[in-house]
C-alpha positions as semicolon CSV with decimal commas, in nm:
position;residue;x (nm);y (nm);z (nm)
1;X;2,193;-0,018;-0,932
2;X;2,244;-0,163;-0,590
3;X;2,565;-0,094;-0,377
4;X;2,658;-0,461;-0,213
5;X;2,845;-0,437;0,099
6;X;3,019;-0,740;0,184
7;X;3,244;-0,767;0,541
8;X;3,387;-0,983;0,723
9;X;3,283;-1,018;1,055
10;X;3,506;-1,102;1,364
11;X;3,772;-0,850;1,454
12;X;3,643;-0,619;1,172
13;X;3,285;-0,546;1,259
14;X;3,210;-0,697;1,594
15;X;3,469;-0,766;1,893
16;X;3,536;-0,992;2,172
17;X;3,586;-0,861;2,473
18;X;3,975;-0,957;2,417
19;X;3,976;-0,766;2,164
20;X;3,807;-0,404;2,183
21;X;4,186;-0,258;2,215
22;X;3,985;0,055;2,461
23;X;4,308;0,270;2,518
24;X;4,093;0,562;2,722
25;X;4,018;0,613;3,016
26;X;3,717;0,468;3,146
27;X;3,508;0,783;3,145
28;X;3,533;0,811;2,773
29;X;3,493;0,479;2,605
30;X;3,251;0,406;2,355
31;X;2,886;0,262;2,558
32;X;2,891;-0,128;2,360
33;X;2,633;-0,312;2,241
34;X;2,609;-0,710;2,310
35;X;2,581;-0,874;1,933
36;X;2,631;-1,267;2,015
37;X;2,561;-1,455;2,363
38;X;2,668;-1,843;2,388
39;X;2,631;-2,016;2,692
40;X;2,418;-1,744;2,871
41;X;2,771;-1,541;2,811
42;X;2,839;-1,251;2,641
43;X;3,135;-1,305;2,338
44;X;3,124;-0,980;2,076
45;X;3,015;-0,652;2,091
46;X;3,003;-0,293;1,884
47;X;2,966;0,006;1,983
48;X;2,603;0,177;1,994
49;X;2,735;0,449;1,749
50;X;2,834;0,160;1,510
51;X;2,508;0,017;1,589
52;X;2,358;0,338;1,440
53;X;2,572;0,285;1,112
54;X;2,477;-0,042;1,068
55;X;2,087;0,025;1,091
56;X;2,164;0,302;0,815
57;X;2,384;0,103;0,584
58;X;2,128;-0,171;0,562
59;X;1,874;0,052;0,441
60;X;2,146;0,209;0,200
61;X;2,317;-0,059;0,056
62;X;2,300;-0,463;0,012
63;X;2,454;-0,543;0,327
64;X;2,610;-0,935;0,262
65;X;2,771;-1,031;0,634
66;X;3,046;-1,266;0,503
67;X;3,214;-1,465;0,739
68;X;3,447;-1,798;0,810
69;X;3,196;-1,888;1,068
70;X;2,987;-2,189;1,048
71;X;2,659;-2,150;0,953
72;X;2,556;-2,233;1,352
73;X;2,839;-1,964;1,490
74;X;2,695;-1,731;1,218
75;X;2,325;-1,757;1,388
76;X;2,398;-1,686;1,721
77;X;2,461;-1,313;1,603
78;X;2,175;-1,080;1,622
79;X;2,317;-0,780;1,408
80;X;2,105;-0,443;1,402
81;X;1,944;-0,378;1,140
82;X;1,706;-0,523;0,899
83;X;1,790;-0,886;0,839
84;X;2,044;-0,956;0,576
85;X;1,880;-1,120;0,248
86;X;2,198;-1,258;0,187
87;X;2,498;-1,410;0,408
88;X;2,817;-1,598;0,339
89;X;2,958;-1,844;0,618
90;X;3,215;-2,114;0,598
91;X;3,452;-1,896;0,389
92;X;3,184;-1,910;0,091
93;X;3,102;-2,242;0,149
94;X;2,783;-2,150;0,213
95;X;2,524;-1,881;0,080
96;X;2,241;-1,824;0,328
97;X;1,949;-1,688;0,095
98;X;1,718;-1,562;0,410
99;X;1,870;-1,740;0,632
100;X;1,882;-2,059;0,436
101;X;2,196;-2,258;0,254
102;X;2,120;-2,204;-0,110
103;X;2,190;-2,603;-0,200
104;X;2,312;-2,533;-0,593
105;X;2,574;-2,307;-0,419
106;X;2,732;-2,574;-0,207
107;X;2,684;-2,861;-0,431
108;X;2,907;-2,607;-0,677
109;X;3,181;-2,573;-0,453
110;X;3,207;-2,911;-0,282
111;X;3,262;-3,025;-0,612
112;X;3,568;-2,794;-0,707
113;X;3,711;-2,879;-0,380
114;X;3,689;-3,267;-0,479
115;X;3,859;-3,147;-0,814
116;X;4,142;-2,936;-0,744
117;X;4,264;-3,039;-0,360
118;X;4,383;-3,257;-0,105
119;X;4,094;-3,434;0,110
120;X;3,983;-3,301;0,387
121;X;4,056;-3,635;0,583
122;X;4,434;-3,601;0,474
123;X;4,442;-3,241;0,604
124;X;4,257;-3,348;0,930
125;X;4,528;-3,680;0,990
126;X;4,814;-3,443;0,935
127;X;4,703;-3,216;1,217
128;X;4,680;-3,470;1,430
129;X;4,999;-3,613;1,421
130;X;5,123;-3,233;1,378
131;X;5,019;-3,055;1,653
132;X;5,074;-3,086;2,011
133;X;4,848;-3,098;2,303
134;X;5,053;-2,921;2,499
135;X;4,936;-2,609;2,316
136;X;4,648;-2,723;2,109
137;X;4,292;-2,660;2,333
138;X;4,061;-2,801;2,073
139;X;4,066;-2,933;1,666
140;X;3,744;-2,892;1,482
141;X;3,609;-2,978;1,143
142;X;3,393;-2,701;1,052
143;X;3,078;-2,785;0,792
144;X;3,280;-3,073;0,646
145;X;3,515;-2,812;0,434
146;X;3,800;-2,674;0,624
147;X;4,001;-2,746;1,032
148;X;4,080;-2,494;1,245
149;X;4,263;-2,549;1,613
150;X;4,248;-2,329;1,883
151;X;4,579;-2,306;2,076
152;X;4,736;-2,148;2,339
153;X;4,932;-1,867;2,150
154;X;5,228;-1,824;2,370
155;X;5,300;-2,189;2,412
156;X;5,316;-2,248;1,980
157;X;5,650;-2,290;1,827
158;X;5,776;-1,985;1,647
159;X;5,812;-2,160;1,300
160;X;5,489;-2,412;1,349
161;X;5,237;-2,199;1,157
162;X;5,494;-2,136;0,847
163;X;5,579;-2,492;0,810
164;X;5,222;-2,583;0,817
165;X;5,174;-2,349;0,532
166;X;5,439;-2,508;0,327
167;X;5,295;-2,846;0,363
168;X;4,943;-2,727;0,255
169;X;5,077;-2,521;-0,007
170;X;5,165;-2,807;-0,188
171;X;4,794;-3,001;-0,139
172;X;4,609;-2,683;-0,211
173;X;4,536;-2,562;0,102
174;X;4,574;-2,173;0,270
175;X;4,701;-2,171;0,616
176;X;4,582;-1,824;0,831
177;X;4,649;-1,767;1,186
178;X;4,366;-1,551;1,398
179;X;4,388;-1,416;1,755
180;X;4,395;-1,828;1,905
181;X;4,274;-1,984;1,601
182;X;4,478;-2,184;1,263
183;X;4,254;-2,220;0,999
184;X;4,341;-2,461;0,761
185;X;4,144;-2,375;0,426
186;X;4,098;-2,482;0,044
187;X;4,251;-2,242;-0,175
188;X;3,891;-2,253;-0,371
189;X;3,691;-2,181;-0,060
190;X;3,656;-1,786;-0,069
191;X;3,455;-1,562;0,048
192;X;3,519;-1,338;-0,317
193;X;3,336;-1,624;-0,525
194;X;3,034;-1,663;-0,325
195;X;3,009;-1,266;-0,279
196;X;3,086;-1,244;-0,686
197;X;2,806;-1,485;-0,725
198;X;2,562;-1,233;-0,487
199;X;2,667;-0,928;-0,692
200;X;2,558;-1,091;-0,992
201;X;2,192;-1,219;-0,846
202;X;2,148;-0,843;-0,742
203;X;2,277;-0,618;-0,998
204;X;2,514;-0,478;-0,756
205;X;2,776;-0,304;-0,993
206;X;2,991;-0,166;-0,683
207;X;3,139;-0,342;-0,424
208;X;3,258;-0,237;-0,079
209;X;3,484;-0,460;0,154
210;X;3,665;-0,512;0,443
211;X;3,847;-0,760;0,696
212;X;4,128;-0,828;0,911
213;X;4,244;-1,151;0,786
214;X;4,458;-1,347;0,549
215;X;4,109;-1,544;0,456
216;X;4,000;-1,185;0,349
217;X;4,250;-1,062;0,104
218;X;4,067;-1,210;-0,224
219;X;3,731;-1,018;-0,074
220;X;3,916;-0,739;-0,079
221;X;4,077;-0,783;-0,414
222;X;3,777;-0,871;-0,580
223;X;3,607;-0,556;-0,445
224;X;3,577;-0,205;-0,581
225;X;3,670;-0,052;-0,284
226;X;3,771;-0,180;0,001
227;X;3,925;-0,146;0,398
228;X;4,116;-0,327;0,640
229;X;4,169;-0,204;1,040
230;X;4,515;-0,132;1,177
231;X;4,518;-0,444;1,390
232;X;4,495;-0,856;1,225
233;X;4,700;-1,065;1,003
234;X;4,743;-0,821;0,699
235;X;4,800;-0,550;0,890
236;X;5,092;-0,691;1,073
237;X;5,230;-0,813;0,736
238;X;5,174;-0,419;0,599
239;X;4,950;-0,638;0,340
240;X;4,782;-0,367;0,090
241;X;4,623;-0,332;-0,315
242;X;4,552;-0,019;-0,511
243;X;4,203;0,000;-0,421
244;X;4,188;-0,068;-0,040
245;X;4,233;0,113;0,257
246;X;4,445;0,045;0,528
247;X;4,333;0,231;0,859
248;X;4,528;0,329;1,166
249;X;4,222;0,231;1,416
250;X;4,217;-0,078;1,624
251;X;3,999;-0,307;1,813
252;X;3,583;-0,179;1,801
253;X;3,670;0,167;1,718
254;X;3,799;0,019;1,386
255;X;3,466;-0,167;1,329
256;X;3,324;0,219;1,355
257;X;3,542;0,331;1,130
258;X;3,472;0,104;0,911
259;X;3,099;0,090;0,893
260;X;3,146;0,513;0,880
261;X;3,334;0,467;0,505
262;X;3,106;0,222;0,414
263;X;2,809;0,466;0,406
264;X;3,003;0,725;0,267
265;X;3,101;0,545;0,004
266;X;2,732;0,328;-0,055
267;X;2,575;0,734;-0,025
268;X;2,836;0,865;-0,270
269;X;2,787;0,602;-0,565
């Protein structure tokens, strides 16, 4: 039986520059490998030894890149590797078969979003009248599902995020703050359904995980095994489960780590 790999991507595989967390000296970092270019401008990297790991995982195991991106963030990527059969973007919003949005898949979970929470256009009105432009840079709508705002971290009121949370709490909404970024998510949207639903169209009777984030705690639950980096949102809150991992690397050496346990683990089953 397959081995599905399912990770998340940002700050877990592949790195901003902002956030590579190289603590040598110069001489002795990792060489990096450019993954995503926008704007004729280089925005995440790996290193070439996780490079390496990736090429051999996807030839191992059924590697599922599984991500909050939009399906347009998700393609500017060019992971190494052979291509992915299967991706999740938007959260599990969407399930790219070869690159395409299977349509049964999102016509399945816009409707339990229309069922069991608040609008999207009530969650979008509140953030406008909530947030501030003196710290908010930009509010998006991402794929018609879920907001996010990018925001000048050191300007945002301590207790902002929290009382966000509260107020989506209560409308069925998730609240998850990311380097500059407040995502503002349906409960239902999750990465672990649409990566439960990818396990069962391949046979895949283990599953290996990992992420940084608050959005990635139910992939990690729903996983076999699973890992999370010393650096991101559960690791500050000293979030852990029985079956997951918590490492003490940071930044792109943790991506290495990472990708180094998932072969181990794909080879071992």
């Amino acid at each position: 039986m397959p081995v599905l790999v399912a990770s998340d991507l940002d700050r877990t595989l592949i790195y901003s520059a902002a956030a590579l967390a190289l603590t040598m000296p110069d001489p002795e970092a990792p060489r990096l490998l450019c993954v995503e270019v926008y704007e004729s401008r280089p925005l995440s990297y790996l290193t070439e030894t996780a490079a390496g790991l990736l090429t051999e995982l996807g030839d191992t195991a059924v590697f599922v890149p599984t991500t909050t991106r939009t399906r347009e963030q998700y393609q500017r990527i060019s992971l190494p590797g052979p291509p992915p059969s299967y991706a999740i973007c938007a959260n599990g919003g969407h399930l790219l078969v070869d690159g395409v949005s299977d349509p049964d898949w999102h016509a399945r979970v816009t409707a339990r979003l229309a069922d069991e929470c608040a609008s999207l256009d009530e969650v979008g009105e509140h953030l406008m009248r909530a947030a501030d432009p003196v710290w908010v840079r930009k509010q998006r709508i991402a794929e018609d599902l879920f907001a996010y705002l990018v925001v000048e971290r050191e300007l945002l009121p301590e207790d902002w995020v929290k009382e966000l949370a509260v107020w989506a709490e209560n409308r069925g909404w998730t609240v998850s703050l990311q380097g500059r970024k407040i995502y503002v998510v349906p409960k239902p949207l999750t990465k672990s359904a649409a990566v439960r639903e990818v396990a069962r169209r391949t046979g895949a009777e283990l599953t290996l995980a990992a992420g940084d984030s608050l959005l990635d705690a139910d992939l990690l639950l729903a996983a076999d095994r699973g890992w999370r980096p010393g650096h991101g949102e559960l690791a500050d809150s000293g979030w852990t489960a029985p079956a997951i991992t918590a490492l003490p690397e940071r930044g792109v050496l943790a991506g290495e780590r990472i990708l180094r346990e998932f072969l181990t683990a794909a080879r071992g089953a």
